[in-house]
Coordinates of C-alpha atoms in Angstrom, one line a residue:
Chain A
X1 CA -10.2 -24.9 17.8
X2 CA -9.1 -24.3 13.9
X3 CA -11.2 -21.5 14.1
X4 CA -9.6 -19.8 17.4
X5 CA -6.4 -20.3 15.5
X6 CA -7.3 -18.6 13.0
X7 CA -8.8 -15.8 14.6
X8 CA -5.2 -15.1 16.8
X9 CA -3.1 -15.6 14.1
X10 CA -5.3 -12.8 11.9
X11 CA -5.2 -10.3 15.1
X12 CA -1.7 -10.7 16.2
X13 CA 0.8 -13.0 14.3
X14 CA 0.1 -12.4 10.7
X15 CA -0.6 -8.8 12.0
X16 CA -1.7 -6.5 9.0
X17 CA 0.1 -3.5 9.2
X18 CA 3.2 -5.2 11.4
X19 CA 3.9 -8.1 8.9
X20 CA 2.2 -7.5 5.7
X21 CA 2.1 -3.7 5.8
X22 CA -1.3 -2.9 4.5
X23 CA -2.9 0.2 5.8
X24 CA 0.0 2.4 6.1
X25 CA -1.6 5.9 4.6
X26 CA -4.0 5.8 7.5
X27 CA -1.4 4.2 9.8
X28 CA 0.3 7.0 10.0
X29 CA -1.7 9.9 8.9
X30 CA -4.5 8.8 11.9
X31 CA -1.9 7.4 14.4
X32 CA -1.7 11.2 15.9
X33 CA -4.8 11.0 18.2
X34 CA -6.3 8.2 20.4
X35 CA -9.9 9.2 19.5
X36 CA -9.4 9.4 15.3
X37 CA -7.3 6.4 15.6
X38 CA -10.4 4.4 17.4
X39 CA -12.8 5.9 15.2
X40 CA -10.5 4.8 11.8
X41 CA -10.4 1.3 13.5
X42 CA -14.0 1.0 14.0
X43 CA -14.9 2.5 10.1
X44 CA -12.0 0.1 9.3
X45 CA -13.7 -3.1 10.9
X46 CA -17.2 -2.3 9.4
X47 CA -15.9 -2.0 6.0
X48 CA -13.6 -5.0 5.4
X49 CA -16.2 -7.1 7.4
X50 CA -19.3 -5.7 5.5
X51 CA -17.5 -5.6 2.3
X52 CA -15.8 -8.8 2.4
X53 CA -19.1 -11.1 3.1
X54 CA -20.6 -9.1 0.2
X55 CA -17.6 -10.0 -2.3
X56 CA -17.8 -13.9 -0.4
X57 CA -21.3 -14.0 -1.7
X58 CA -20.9 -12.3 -4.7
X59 CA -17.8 -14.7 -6.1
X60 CA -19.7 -17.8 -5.3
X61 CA -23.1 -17.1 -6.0
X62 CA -22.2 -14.7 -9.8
X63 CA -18.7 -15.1 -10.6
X64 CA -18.0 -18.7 -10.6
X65 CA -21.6 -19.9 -11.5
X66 CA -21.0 -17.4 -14.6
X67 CA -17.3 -18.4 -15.2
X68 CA -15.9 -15.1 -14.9
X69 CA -13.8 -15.0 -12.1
X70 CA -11.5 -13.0 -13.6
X71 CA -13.8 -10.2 -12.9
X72 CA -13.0 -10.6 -9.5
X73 CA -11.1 -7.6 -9.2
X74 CA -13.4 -5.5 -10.5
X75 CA -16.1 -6.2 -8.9
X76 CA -14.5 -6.2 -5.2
X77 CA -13.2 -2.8 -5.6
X78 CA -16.6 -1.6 -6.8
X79 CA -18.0 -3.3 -3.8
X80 CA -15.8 -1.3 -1.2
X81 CA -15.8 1.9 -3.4
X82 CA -19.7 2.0 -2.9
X83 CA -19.5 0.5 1.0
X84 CA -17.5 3.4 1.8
X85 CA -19.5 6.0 0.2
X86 CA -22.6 4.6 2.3
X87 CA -20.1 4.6 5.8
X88 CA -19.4 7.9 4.9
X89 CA -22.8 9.3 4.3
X90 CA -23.8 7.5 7.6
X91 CA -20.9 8.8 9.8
X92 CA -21.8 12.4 8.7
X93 CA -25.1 12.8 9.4
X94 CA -24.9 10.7 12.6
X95 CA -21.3 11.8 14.1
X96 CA -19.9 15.1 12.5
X97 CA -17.4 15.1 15.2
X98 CA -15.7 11.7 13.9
X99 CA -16.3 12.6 10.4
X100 CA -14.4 16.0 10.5
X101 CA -11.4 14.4 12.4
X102 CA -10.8 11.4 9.9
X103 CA -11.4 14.0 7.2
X104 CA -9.3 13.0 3.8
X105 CA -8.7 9.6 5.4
X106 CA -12.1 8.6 5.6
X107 CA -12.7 8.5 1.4
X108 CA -9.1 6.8 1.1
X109 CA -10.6 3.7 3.2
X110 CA -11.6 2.7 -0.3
X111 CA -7.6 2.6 -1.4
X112 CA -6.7 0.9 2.2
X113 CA -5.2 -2.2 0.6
X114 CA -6.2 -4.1 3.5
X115 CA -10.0 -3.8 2.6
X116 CA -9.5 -5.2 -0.6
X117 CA -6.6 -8.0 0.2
X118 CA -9.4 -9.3 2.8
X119 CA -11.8 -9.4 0.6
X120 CA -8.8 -11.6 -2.0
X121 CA -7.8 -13.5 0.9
X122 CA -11.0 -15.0 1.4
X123 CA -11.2 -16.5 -1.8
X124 CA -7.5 -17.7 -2.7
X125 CA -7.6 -19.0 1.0
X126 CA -10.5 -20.9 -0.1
X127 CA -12.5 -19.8 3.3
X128 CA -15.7 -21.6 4.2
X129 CA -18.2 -18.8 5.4
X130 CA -17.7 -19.6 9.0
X131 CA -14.0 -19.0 8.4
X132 CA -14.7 -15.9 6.3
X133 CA -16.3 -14.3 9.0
X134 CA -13.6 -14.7 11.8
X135 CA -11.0 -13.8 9.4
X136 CA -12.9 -10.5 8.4
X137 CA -13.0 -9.8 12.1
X138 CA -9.7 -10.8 13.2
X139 CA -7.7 -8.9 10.7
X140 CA -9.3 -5.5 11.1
X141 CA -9.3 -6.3 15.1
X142 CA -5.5 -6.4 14.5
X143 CA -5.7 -3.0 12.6
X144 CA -7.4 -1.1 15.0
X145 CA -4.9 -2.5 17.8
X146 CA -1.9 -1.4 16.0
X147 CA -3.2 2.1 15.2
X148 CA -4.5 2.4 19.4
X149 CA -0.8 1.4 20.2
X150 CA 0.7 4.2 18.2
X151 CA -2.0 6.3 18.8
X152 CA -0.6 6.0 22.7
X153 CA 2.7 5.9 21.8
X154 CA 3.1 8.8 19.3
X155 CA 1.3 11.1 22.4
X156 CA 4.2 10.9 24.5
X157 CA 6.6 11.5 21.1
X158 CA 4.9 14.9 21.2
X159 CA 6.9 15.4 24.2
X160 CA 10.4 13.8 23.6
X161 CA 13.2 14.8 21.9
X162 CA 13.8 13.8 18.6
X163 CA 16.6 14.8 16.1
X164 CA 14.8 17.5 13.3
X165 CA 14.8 15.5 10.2
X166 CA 13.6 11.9 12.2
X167 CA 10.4 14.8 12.9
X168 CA 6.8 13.4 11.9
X169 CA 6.6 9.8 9.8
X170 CA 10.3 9.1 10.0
X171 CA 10.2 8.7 13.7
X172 CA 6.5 6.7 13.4
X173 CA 8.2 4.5 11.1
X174 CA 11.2 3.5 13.7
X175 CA 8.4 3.2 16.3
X176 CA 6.7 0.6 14.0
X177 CA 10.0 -0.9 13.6
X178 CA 10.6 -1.7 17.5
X179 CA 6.4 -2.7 17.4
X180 CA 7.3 -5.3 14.7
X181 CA 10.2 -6.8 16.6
X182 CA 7.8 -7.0 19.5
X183 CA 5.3 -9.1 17.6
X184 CA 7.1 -11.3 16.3
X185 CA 8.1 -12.5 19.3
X186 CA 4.2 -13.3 19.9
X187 CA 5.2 -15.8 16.5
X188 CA 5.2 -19.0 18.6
X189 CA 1.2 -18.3 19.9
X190 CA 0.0 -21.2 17.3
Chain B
X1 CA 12.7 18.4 -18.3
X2 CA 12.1 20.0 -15.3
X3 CA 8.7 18.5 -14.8
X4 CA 9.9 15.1 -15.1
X5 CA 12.7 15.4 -12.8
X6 CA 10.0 16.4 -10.4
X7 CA 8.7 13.7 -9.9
X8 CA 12.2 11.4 -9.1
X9 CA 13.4 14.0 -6.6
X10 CA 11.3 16.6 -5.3
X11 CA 7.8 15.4 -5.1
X12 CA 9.0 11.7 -5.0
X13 CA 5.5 10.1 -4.5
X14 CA 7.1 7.5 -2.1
X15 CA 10.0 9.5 0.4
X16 CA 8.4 13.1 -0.1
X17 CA 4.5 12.8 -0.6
X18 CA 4.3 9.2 1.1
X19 CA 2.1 7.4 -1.3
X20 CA 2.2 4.1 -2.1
X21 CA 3.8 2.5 1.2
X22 CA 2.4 -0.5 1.2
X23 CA 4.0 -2.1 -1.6
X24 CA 7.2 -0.2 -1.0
X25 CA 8.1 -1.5 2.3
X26 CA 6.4 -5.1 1.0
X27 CA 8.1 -5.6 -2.2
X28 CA 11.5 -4.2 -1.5
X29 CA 12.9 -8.0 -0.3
X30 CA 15.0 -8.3 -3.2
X31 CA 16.0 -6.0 -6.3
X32 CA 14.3 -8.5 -8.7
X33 CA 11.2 -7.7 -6.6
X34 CA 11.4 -4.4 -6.8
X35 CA 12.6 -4.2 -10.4
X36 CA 9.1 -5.8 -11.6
X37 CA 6.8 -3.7 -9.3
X38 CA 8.1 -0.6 -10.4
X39 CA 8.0 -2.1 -14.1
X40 CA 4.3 -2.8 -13.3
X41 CA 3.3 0.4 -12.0
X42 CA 5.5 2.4 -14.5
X43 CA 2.9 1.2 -16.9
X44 CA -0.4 1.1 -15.0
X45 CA 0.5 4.5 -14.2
X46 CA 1.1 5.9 -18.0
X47 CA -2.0 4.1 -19.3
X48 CA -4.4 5.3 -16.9
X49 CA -2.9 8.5 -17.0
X50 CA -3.2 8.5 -20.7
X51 CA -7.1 6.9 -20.9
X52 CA -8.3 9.0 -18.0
X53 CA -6.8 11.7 -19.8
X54 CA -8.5 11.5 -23.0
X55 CA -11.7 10.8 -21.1
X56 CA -11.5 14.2 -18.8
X57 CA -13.7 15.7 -20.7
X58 CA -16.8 12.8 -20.5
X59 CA -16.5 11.5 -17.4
X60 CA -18.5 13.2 -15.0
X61 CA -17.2 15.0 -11.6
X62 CA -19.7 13.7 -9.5
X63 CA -18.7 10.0 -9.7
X64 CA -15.2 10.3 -11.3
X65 CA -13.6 8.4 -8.2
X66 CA -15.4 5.6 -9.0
X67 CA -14.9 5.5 -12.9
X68 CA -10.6 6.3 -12.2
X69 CA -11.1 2.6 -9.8
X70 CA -12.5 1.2 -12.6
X71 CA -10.4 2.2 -15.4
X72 CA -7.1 1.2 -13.3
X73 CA -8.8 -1.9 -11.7
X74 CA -9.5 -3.3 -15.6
X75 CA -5.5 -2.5 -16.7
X76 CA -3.9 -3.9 -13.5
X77 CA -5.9 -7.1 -14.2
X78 CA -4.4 -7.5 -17.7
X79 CA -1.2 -6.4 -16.2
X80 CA -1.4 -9.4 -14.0
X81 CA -2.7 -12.0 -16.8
X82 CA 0.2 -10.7 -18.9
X83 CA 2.7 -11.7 -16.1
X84 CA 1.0 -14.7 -15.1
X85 CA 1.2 -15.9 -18.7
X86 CA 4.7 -14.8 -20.3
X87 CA 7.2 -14.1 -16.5
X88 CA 5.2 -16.8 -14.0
X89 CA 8.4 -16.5 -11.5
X90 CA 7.8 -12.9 -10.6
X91 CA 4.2 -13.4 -10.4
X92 CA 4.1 -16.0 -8.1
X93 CA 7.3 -13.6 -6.1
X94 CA 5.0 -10.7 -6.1
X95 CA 1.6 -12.7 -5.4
X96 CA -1.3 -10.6 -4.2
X97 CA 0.6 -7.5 -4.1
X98 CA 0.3 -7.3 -7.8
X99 CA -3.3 -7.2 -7.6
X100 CA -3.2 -4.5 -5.0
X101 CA -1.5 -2.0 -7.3
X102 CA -5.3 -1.1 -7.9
X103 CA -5.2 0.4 -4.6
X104 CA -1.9 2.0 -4.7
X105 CA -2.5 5.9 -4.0
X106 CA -0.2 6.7 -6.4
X107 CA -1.9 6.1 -9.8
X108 CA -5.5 7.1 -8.4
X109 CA -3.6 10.2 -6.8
X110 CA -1.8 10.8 -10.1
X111 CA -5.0 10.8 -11.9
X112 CA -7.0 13.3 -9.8
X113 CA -4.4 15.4 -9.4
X114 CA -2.9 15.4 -13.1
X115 CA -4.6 13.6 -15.6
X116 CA -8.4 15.0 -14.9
X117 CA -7.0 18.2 -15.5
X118 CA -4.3 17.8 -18.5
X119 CA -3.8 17.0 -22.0
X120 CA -3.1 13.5 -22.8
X121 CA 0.9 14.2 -23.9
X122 CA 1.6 16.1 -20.4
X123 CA -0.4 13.3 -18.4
X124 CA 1.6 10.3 -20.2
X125 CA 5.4 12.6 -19.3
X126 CA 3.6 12.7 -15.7
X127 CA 3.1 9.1 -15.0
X128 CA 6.5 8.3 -16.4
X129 CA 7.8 10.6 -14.4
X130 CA 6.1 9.1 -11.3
X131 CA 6.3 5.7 -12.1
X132 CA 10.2 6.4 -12.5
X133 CA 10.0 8.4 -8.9
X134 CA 8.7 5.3 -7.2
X135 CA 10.8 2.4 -9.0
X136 CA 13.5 5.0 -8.0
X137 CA 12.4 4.7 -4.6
X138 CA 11.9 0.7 -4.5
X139 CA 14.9 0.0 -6.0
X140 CA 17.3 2.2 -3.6
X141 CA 15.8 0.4 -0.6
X142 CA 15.8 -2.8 -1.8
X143 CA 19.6 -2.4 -2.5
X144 CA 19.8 -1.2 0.9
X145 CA 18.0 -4.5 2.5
X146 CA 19.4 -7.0 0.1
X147 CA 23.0 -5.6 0.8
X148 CA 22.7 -5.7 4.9
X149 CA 20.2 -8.9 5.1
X150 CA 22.4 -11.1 2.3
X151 CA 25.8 -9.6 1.8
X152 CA 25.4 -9.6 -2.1
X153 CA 23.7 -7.7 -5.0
X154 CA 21.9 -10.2 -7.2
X155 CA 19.9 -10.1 -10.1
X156 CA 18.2 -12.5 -11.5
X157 CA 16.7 -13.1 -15.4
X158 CA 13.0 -13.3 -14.8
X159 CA 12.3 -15.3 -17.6
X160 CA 15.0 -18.5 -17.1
X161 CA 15.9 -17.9 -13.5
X162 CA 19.4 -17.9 -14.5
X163 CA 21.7 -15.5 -12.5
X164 CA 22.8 -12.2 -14.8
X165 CA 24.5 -10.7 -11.7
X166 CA 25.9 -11.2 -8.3
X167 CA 28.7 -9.8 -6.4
X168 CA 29.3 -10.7 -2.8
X169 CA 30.6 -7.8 -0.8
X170 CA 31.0 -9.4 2.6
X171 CA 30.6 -12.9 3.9
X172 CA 27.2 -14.5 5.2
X173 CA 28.6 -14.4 8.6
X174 CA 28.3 -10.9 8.9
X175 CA 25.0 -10.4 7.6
X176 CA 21.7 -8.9 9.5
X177 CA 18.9 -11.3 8.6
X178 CA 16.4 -8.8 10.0
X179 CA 16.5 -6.6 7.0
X180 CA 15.0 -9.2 5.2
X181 CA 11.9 -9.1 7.7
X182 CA 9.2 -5.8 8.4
X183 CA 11.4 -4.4 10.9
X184 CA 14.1 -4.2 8.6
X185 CA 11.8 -2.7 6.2
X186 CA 10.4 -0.3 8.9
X187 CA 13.9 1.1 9.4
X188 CA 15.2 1.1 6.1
X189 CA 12.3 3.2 4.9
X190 CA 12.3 5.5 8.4
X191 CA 16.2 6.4 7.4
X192 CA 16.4 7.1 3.6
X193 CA 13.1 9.4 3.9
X194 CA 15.0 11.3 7.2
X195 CA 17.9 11.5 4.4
X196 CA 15.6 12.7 2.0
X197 CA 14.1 15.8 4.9
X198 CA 16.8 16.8 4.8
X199 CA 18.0 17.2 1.4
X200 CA 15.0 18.6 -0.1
X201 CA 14.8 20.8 2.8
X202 CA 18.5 21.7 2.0
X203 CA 16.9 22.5 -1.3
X204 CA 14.0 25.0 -0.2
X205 CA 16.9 27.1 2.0
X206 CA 19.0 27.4 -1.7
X207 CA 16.1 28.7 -3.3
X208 CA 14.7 30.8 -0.9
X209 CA 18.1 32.6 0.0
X210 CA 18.4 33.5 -4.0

């Protein structure tokens, strides 16, 4: 039951984007079309839940047996750095397609803040691994959502009217406004 | 001169180039906030800049990226030691968020874009510059927020918690809570960089027409 919990309050209550506003570079530079935005979501999910059982495994099993958890920065963002490299070999040789539409985006998965503050989370939440793994789901599920949602909504912006200077993020960021007010109504799920 | 005004107004890194959101819609809560992130960054930012700098000329291309991460990872965490030991109150106020300065695309932007390719002297004027640009930027809307979500404009010593500053300009029961919460930050942010279009734009048409 914890577990479930935890898992709804990652995807939709302590939403990552909505409430603690990591991954807003690829928020809004991806949000423009429904297929990038899926593919971002799904690089997205593989990376914080590849790298984040790596940097689980790594603090416990070197860090603290070592004493030098203050290394833990360090070694998590090498972690992703080199995750993403290998996403990003795979993606181009298996999808160009993909590749060529997340384009800049794709490298700068490695500066998403919400890879590493998983991969933090995890420890000064002081996860068991069982925990670590729904969280690492449930937070990038949340991601992807968010990014679909714009994705959908910023298609019909093409087509509205919106004052000249509101043109582009400023009108994405008044959008993400009215999407926060919606989810926090979701607040009283757990 | 005109290189370092650059980076406040025109190529702001935060309204203009929009780097570095994440912390700037988190941190902007309160001006005490805001005031030690942009300390923080200002000198992440000028030390990287300065080391990556001198290094330019060793490191090589192929796997700079991950050598900048490293550099910038090893001087935010003595950043954060530094505050943990000598100012605990904003570190515990900023929690993770300090941490995350690693992956704030403004000082790895800054040093691919400037400090790879520049002397030392230029690169250190350049982060200052944009580490002035974006505490410019958190500190204008977390004035905004703390105004509309708590009727006052506070400050607070860091070191004693003891109040330097505070003026109330309208009573509580006027107040907007929401700007305290991610909407309010949503639509903060979403106005002053509309405001900002427009002026720089404003700017381009001057040149242009002389």
């Amino acid at each position: 039951m914890e577990s479930i919990t935890l898992f709804i309050s990652a995807v939709v209550i302590n939403n990552i984007i909505l409430t603690h506003f990591f991954g807003m570079c690829p928020f809004l530079g991806v949000s423009k079309k429904m297929s990038s935005a899926v593919g971002m979501g799904l690089a997205v999910t593989f990376v914080i839940f590849g790298s984040s059982l790596l940097t689980y495994g790594l603090y416990y099993l070197v860090l603290v047996p070592l004493q030098i958890e203050f290394m833990d920065l360090l070694t998590f963002i090498l972690v992703i750095a080199a995750f993403v490299q290998f996403v990003e070999m795979f993606l181009k040789k298996n999808s160009p397609a993909l590749y060529k539409s997340l384009g800049i985006y794709l490298p700068l998965i490695t500066t998403n803040c919400a890879v590493l503050y998983v991969a933090q989370q995890n420890i000064s939440q002081g996860f068991n691994l069982i925990e670590t793994i729904i969280y690492s789901l449930g937070v990038p599920l949340g991601f992807t959502m968010t990014l679909c949602i714009m994705a959908a909504i910023r298609g019909r912006l093409e087509s509205a009217d919106i004052p000249e200077p509101f043109k582009g993020n400023p009108i994405a960021l008044i959008v993400a406004a009215l999407m926060a007010i919606a989810f926090s109504g979701l607040g009283g799920l757990v | 001169m005109k290189g370092f005004l650059r980076g406040i107004v025109k190529e702001n890194p935060v309204f203009v180039l929009y780097l570095g959101l994440c912390s700037t819609l988190a941190i902007t809560t309160s001006i005490n906030n805001a005031l030690g992130m942009g300390v923080c960054v200002i000198a992440v930012l000028i030390c990287s800049n300065a080391i990556i700098s001198a290094m330019r000329h060793i490191i090589p291309d192929e796997i700079r990226i991950p050598v900048f991460i490293v550099i910038i990872a090893a001087l935010v965490k003595c950043c954060a030691l530094l505050l943990q030991a000598y100012i605990p109150s904003i570190y515990s106020a900023m929690g993770v968020y300090i941490d995350l300065i690693v992956v704030n695309c403004i000082v790895l932007g800054r040093a691919e874009a400037f400090a790879s390719k520049n002397g030392i002297g230029a690169s250190i004027m350049d982060g200052l510059s944009m580490g002035l640009g974006y505490t410019f930027a958190l500190l204008l809307i977390s004035l905004i927020r703390q105004i509309i979500a708590t009727g006052a404009i506070a400050l607070e010593n860091p070191m004693s918690g003891a109040t330097i500053f505070n003026l109330t300009l309208f009573p509580s029961e006027f107040t907007v809570s929401m700007f305290g919460t991610p909407t309010g930050a949503f639509l903060t942010f979403a106005v002053v960089a509309a405001v900002f279009t427009v002026w720089t734009k404003k700017d381009s048409k001057k040149a242009g027409e002389k």
